[in-house]
Coordinates of C-alpha atoms and ligand atoms in Angstrom, one line a residue:
X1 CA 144.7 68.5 70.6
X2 CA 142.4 66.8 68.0
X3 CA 141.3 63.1 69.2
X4 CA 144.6 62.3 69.9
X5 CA 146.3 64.7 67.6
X6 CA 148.6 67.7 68.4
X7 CA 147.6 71.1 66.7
X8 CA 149.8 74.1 66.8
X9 CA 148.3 77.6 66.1
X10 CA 150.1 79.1 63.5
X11 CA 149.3 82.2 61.6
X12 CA 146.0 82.3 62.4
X13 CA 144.8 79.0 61.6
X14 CA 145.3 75.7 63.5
X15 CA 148.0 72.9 62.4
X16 CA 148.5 69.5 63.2
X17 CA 151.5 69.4 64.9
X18 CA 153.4 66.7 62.2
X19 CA 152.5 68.7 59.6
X20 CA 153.8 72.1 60.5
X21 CA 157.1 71.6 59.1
X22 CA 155.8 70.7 55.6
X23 CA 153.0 73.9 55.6
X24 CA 156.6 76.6 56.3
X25 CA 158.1 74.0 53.2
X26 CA 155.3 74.5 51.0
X27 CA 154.6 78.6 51.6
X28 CA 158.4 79.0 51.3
X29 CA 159.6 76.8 48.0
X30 CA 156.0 77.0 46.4
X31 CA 156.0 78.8 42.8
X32 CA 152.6 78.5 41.4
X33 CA 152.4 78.3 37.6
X34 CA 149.7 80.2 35.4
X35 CA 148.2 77.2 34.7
X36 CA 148.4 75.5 38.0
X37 CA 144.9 74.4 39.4
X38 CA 144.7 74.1 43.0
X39 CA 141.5 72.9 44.8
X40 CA 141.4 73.9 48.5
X41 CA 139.1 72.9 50.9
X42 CA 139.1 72.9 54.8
X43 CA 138.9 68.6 55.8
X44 CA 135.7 66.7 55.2
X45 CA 134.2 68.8 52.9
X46 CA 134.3 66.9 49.8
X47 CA 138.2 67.0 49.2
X48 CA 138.3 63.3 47.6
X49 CA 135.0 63.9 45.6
X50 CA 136.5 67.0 43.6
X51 CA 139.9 65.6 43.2
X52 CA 138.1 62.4 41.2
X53 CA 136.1 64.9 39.5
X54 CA 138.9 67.4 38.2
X55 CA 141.0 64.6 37.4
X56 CA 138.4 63.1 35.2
X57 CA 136.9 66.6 33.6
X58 CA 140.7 67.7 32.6
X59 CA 141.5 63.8 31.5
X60 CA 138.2 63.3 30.0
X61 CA 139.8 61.8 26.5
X62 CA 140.5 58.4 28.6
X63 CA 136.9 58.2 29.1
X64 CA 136.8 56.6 25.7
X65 CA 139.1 53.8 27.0
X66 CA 138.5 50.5 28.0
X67 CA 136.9 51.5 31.9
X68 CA 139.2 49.7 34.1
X69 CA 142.3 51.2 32.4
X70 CA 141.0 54.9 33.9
X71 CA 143.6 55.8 36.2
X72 CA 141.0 56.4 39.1
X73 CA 140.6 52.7 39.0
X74 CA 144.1 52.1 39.9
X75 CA 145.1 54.8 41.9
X76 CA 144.0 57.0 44.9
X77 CA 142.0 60.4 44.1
X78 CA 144.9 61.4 46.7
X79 CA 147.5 60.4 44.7
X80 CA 146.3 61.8 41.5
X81 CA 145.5 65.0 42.9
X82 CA 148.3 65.3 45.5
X83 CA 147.6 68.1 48.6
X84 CA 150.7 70.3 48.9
X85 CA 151.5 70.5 52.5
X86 CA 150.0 66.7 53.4
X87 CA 151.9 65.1 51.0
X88 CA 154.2 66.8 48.4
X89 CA 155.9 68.8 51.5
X90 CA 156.0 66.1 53.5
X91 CA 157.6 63.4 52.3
X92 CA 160.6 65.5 50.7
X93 CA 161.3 67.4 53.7
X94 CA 164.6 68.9 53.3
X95 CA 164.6 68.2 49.6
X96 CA 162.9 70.3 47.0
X97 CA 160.6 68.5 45.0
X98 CA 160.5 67.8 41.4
X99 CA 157.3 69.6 40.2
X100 CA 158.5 71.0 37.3
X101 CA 158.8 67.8 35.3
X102 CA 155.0 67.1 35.7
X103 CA 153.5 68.3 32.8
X104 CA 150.6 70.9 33.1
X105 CA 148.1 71.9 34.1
X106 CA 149.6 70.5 37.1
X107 CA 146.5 69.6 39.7
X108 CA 147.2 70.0 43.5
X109 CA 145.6 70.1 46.6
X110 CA 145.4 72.0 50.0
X111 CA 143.9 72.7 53.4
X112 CA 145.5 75.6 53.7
X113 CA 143.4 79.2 54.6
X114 CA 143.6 81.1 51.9
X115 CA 145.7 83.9 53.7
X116 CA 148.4 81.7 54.3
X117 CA 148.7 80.5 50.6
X118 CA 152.3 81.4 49.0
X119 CA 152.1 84.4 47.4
X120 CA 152.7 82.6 44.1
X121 CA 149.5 81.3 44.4
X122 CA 147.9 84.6 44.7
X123 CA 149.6 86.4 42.3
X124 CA 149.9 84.3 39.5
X125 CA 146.8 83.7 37.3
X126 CA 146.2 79.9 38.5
X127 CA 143.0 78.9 39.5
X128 CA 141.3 78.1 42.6
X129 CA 138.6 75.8 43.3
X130 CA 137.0 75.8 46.8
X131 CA 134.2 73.2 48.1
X132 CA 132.9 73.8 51.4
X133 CA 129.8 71.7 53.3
X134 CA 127.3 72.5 55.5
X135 CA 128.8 72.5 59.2
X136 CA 126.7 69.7 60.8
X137 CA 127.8 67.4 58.4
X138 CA 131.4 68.5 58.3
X139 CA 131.3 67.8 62.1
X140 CA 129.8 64.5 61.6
X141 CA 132.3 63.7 58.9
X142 CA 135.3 64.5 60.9
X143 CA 134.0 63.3 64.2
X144 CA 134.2 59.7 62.2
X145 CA 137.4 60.1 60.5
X146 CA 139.5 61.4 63.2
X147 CA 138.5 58.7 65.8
X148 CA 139.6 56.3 63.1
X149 CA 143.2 58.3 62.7
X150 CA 146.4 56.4 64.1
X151 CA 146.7 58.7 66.6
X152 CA 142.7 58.0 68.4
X153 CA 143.6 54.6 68.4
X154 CA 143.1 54.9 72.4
X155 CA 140.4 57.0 72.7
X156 CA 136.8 56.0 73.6
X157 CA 134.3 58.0 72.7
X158 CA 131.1 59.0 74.8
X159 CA 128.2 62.0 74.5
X160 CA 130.2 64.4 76.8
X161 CA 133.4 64.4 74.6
X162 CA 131.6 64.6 71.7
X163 CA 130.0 67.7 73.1
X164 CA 133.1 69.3 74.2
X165 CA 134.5 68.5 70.2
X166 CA 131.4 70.4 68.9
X167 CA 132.6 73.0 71.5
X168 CA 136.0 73.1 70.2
X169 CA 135.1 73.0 66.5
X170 CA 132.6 75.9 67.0
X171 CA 135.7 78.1 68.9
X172 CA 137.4 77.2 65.6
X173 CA 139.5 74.8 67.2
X174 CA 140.2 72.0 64.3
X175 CA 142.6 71.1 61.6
X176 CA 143.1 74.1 59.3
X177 CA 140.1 75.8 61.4
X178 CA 138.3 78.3 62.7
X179 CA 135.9 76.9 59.9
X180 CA 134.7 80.6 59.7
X181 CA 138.0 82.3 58.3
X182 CA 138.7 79.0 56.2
X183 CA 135.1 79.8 54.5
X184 CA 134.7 83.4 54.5
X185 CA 138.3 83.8 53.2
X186 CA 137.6 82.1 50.2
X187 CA 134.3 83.0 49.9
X188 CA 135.6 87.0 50.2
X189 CA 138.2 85.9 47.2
X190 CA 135.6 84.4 45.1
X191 CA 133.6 87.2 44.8
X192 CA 136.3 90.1 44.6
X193 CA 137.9 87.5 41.8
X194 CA 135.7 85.2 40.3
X195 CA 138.3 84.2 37.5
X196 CA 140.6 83.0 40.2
X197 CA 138.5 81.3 42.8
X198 CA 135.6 79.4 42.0
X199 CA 133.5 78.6 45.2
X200 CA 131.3 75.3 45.1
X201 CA 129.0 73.3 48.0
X202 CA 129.2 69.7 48.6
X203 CA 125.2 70.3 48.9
X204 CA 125.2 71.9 45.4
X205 CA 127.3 69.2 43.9
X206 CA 124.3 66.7 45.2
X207 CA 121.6 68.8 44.5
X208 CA 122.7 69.6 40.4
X209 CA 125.8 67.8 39.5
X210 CA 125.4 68.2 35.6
X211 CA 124.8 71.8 36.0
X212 CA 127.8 71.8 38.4
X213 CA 130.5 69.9 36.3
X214 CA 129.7 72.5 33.4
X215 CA 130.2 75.4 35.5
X216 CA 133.6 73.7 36.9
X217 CA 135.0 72.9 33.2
X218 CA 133.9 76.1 32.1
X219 CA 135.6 77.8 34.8
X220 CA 138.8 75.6 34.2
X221 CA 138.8 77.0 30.3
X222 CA 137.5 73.4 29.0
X223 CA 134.0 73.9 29.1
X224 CA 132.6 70.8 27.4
X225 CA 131.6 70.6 23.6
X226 CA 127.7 70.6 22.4
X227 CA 128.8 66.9 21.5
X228 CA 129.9 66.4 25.0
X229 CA 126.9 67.6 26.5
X230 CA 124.2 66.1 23.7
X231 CA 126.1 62.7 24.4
X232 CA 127.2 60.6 27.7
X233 CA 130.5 62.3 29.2
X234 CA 129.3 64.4 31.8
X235 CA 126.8 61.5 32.5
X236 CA 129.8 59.4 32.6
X237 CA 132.2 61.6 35.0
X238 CA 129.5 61.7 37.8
X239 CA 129.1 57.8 37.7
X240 CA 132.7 57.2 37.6
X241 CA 133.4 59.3 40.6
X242 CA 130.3 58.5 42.6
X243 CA 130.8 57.7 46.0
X244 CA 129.0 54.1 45.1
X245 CA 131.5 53.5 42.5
X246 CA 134.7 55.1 44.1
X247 CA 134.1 53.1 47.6
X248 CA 133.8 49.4 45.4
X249 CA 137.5 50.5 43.9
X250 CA 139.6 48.0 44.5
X251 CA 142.5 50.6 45.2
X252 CA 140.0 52.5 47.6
X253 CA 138.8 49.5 49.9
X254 CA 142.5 48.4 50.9
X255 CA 145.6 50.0 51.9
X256 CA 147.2 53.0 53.1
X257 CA 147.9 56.0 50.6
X258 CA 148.4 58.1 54.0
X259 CA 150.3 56.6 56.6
X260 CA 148.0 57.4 59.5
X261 CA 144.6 56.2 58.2
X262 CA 143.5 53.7 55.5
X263 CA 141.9 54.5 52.3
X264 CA 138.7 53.5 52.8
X265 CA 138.0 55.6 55.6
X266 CA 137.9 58.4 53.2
X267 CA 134.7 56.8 51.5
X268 CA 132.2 56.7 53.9
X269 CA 128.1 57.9 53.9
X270 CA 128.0 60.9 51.6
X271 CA 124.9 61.8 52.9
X272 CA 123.4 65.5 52.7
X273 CA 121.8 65.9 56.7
X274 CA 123.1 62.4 58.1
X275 CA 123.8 64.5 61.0
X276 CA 120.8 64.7 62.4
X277 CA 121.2 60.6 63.2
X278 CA 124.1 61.8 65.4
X279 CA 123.8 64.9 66.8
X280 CA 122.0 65.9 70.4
X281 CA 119.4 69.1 70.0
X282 CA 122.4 70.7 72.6
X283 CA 125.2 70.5 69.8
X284 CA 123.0 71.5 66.6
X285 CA 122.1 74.7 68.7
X286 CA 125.8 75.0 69.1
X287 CA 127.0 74.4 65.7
X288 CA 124.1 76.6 64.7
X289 CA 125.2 79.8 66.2
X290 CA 128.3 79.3 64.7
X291 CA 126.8 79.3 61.2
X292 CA 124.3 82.1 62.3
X293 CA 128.2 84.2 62.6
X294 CA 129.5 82.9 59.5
X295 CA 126.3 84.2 57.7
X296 CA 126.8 87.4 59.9
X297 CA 130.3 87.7 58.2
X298 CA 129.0 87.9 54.7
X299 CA 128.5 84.6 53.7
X300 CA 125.6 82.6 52.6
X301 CA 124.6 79.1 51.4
X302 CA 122.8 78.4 48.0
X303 CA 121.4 74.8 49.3
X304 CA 121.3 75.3 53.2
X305 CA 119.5 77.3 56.1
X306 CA 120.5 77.7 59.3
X307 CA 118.0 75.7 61.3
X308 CA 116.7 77.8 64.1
Ligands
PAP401 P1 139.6 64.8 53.3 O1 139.4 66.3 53.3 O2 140.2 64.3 54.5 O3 140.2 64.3 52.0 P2 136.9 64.5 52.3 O4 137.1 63.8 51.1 O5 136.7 66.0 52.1 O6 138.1 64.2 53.3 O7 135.7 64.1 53.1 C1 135.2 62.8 53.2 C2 133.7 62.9 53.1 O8 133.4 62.9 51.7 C3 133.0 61.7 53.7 O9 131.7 62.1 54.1 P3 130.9 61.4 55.2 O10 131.8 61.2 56.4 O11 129.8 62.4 55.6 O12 130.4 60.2 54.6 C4 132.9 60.8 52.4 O13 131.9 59.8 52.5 C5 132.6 61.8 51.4 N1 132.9 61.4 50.0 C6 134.0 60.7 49.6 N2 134.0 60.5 48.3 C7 132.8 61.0 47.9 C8 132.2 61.0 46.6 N3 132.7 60.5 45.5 N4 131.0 61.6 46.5 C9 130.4 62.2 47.6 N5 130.9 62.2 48.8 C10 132.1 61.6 49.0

């Protein structure tokens, strides 16, 4: 369970329960195109952030328009950027969905590991962009959302459970987890294939998001023009999908794009170390070692340090 929320293990990674049937959908009727651009990340990590952002960098020729006619204005990062199994899976169950009549380069998203992508995915030449976050905040970050989920409605929180989640989370018990094969698996792909997977920190985004958005366009085969660059659209992009700006949308503060949760809950501190306002010295030694292993494994962060 995850705050109310059945999880099944399944192939090595852990599944919420309602979702299973849509993941088998998805890795069995998937056929990734060449041009396909798929953004993966594991919850929490900066999944909404990157879908406003690679909507706007392939779409930047709107960016000319009149502001409030930019799609993002009037319709949910999720929607625009729709995850495969969450969504496009889910709703058609039984059915096979449509996507050949949207036009490309067709943008989806996923939680999904990367060993259990369809081999489509793998073996055709679309491209894969991964953001990660440091693991405190991810924590944090989900800690939040989930107690907000349909499905917590009943549960009240204290210390001790949060303790035994930071226990859980660092056995790699959580939605699409263990957070270590999530990471390392794209991490392992990125560098083995750095034309297909392009691996990018929530912290990093932060820290140099000019320097960031170029590397994303260029890896996308879009880099942006001198003019582009000399003038105000990159400037632009990181306004318009600013956490400040997204959260005062309209379409962002009310309703439900997912049935369980309500949009806003998607939009809520952004801040790089907020978890040290929540966490007890007990569960950052925890959530440490865990990190200490990832690091172990092969991987390392450009913009964080393990803190012990
Ligand atoms: P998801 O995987 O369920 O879609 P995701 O978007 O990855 O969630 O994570 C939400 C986190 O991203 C929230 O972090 P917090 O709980 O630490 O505050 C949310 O505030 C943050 N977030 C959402 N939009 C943006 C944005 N435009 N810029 C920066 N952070 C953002």
């Amino acid at each position: 369970m995850w705050l109310g929320d059945p999880m099944r293990l399944y192939q090595g990674f852990w599944c919420l329960s309602f979702l299973l049937e849509s993941v088998v959908s998805f890795q069995t009727h998937f056929k990734a195109h060449d041009t396909d651009i798929l953004l993966a990340s594991i919850p929490k990590t900066g999944t909404t952030w990157l879908k406003s952002l690679l909507h706007t960098i392939i779409n930047r020729q709107n960016l000319s328009k009149n502001c409030s006619q930019l799609p993002l204005h009037t319709i949910t990062p999720h929607e625009l950027v729709p995850h495969l199994e969450v969504t496009i899976y889910k709703t058609i169950i039984g059915n096979q969905p449509d996507l050949a009549t949207i036009s490309s380069p067709r943008l989806f998203a996923t939680h999904m590991p990367y060993s259990s992508l369809p081999t489509s995915i793998k073996t055709s030449k679309c491209k894969i962009i991964y953001v990660c976050r440091n693991p405190f905040d991810t924590f944090v970050s989900l800690w939040h959302f989930y107690l907000q989920f349909e499905m917590s409605k009943d549960i009240k929180p204290n210390m001790d459970m949060m303790e035994e989640y930071v226990e859980k989370y660092c056995m790699g018990i959580l939605p699409f987890g263990p957070l270590e094969d999530h990471v390392l698996g794209y991490w392992k792909e990125s560098i083995e294939n750095p034309q297909k997977v392009l691996f990018l920190e929530y912290e990093g985004l932060k820290k140099e998001p000019k320097a960031h958005l170029k590397k994303l366009a260029e890896f996308l085969g879009i880099p942006f023009s001198k003019a582009e660059e000399e003038g105000n659209v990159i400037k632009d992009i990181i306004e318009l999908c600013s956490l400040k700006n997204l959260k005062e949308m309209e379409v962002n503060k009310s309703g439900k794009f997912y049935p369980w949760f309500e949009n806003k809950t998607l939009f809520r501190s952004g801040k790089v170390g907020d978890w040290i306002n929540h966490l007890t010295p007990t569960m950052i030694k925890r959530i440490d070692a865990m990190q200490k292993e990832i690091n172990k494994a092969g991987f390392s962060s450009t913009y964080y340090e393990s803190n012990n």
